[in-house]
Amino acid sequence: MNITIYDVAREANVSMATVSRVINGNPNVKPVTRKKVLRTIEELGYRPNAVARGLASKKTTTVGVITPDISSMFFAELARGIDDIANMYKYNILLSNSDQNIDKEIKLINTMLEKQVDGIVYMGGQIKEEHLQQFNTSPAPIVLAASIDPSQSTPSVNIDFEQGGYEATNLLIDNGHKHCAFVMGTNEATINELKYQGFIRAHEEAGLTFNEDHLYRGDFTYNSGIEAVEKFSKLDQKPTAIFAATDEISLGVIHAIQDQGLSVPEDIEVIGFDNTKLAVMVRPTLTTVVQPMYDIGAVAMRLLTKYMNREEVEEANVILPHQIIKRNSTK
Amino acid sequence: MNITIYDVAREANVSMATVSRVINGNPNVKPVTRKKVLRTIEELGYRPNAVARGLASKKTTTVGVITPDISSMFFAELARGIDDIANMYKYNILLSNSDQNIDKEIKLINTMLEKQVDGIVYMGGQIKEEHLQQFNTSPAPIVLAASIDPSQSTPSVNIDFEQGGYEATNLLIDNGHKHCAFVMGTNEATINELKYQGFIRAHEEAGLTFNEDHLYRGDFTYNSGIEAVEKFSKLDQKPTAIFAATDEISLGVIHAIQDQGLSVPEDIEVIGFDNTKLAVMVRPTLTTVVQPMYDIGAVAMRLLTKYMNREEVEEANVILPHQIIKRNSTK
DNA sequence: TTGAAAGCGCTAACAA
DNA sequence: TTGTTAGCGCTTTCAA
């Protein structure tokens, strides 16, 4: 049998309530008593049972984190931001991968709620009615990180993706390009669509008509970038600049261009999105829209702590600033 | 107040024991009764409380995962393997980052044990006496993933790193090189040392003397690779081939070489280690030792389930096979 | 096949 | 400042 608070109480000649107070740092304990209890805790090698504590206090000090795929650099970085802040507030992270599968997402939320998490940080490509229904009936607060709820009814932390796409495209247009291409990920991703909308708005404002042939829908991978360029190269009207929805796609784009004997940025300019560490791990280094992944995770977790503590929240839908870092893939 | 098993029992006109049986799929329930209970569970929107269940059953169906840094591609991939298998066995993952800080590592183990995890998958650069003491006194089984316990006393899943380093070096030596360099990470990492030992053994067996100037100790980053090459380039006797401890370092090495106007593999051959997806995201693509990160995680988790179920374990220290993939950074 | 009842280890009034 | 005593919501004998 394990050592319980009761064993400690007996050995220290106090009541379990006193032991509990010592463990929880309750000031209402005489220093002498506290010392005595602390010593016998040490002696017995007592380790508090957080599950029992959770049952009695209705707080588990763990938060659920639902991510599409932790092996993606993007979400891994977000998760790191979440965990660091969680730790700061004494929470632990119950992490799960959803693969953007809606059934799995719903199931995961329920599992975490059964496990009585104090809150959830949710990441996912598309928020649908089913999600919202779960979010709205959840007994624990939920915050979205780098995920868009079109209804704006769920607290969230994001950047302005449409504006990011707009600015990236404008950089290309300002450099004189009239034929910009956009390589996007799956259309299951709201964020993706937002970047595209920005891309389109930039064209409209510049009075440029966008050639639909210059849109490539891939799946966010390096290979998508390669395939996009291969497709573009067969066109009569080839794009002279390419905006890729992520850095990883951008690397594929750059390498495919180079494999064809062309140069970046001389022949074709390329701009990415995210500023993952990949951006400086290519030649030429990548001009890209900076998305502060770590910060989004950190701020989302911080926001969640406010809800968990029932603190006042001034703004439920946080938009973090973004910027463009110019490197060598654009002129 | 929340809906409990008791509410369901009352509504369904059965005892809580029967509800419990239904929830847990106990076959000793008359189909009619089961149906009735299931219906009222549905009606009331009852959600079992896993914390209470954990307290009563002494099982939480969650396993702790301690990783140095989830934002590292390497560990993220491992974590994915762990989570996938964990899910398969109905476990959830309590994940934490240790930053290889020994105090944090010990604290994390204790926190997870307090939370009554059923087992722990541990990843860390260096296993010391303090770790072993924790491992040995842990009430929950612990399995190491891609981490070396020199005493071999803790169950683990790894590849043969020494042999991997040996083979990588031999590939270079077989290509005629007499001046191979090794770019390693921090010396806090046992795995690193193992690769180095393999590197040295290959030299010895080939009757080559290793020039200490050709050893660079960095920190596992892309920049380490760059710095290493810069240092090497100032030497009188420059290396003609470079073995880097990880793929990320390799990319830095390759780019630094190219930045100096030299070519890979014509002027200098490069071989990496891990085969992360970075390996194909460079030009030239990287020859590298394949470390099956996902599988290591998956097998470690599978092994942990055996210990948690008190199954027979044939081999506690699993060595997974590795291989070398030849791409274009070597001739 | 079902129910009654005793915990699991702790927190949190409430009383002293 | 300390102790007593109900629970928290569930599992699990044991009996019927």
Coordinates of N, CA and C in Angstrom, one line a residue, chain B residues 8 34 50 53 100 103 105 107 109 112 149 201 227 306 321:
Chain B
V8 N -27.8 8.9 -12.9 CA -28.2 8.0 -13.9 C -28.9 6.8 -13.3
R34 N -29.3 -3.0 -19.8 CA -28.2 -2.2 -20.5 C -28.8 -1.2 -21.4
A50 N -13.4 10.7 -15.1 CA -12.2 9.9 -15.1 C -11.4 10.0 -13.9
R53 N -12.9 7.8 -11.3 CA -12.6 6.5 -11.7 C -11.1 6.1 -11.4
Q100 N 16.5 19.4 -21.0 CA 17.7 18.6 -20.5 C 18.2 19.2 -19.2
D103 N 17.3 19.2 -12.9 CA 16.4 19.5 -11.8 C 14.9 19.4 -12.4
E105 N 13.9 17.7 -14.9 CA 13.7 16.4 -15.3 C 13.2 15.6 -14.0
K107 N 12.0 16.9 -11.3 CA 10.7 17.4 -10.8 C 9.5 16.9 -11.7
I109 N 9.3 14.1 -13.4 CA 9.0 12.7 -13.1 C 8.1 12.7 -11.8
M112 N 4.5 13.9 -12.5 CA 3.7 12.9 -13.3 C 3.3 11.7 -12.4
D149 N 20.8 4.7 -21.1 CA 21.1 4.5 -19.7 C 22.4 3.6 -19.8
R201 N 36.3 4.6 -34.1 CA 36.6 3.2 -34.4 C 36.9 2.9 -35.9
E227 N 29.4 27.3 -38.3 CA 30.6 27.7 -37.6 C 31.7 26.6 -37.7
K306 N 3.3 -3.1 -22.2 CA 3.6 -4.5 -21.7 C 3.9 -4.4 -20.2
P321 N 16.7 -1.6 -36.0 CA 17.7 -1.5 -37.1 C 17.8 -0.1 -37.7

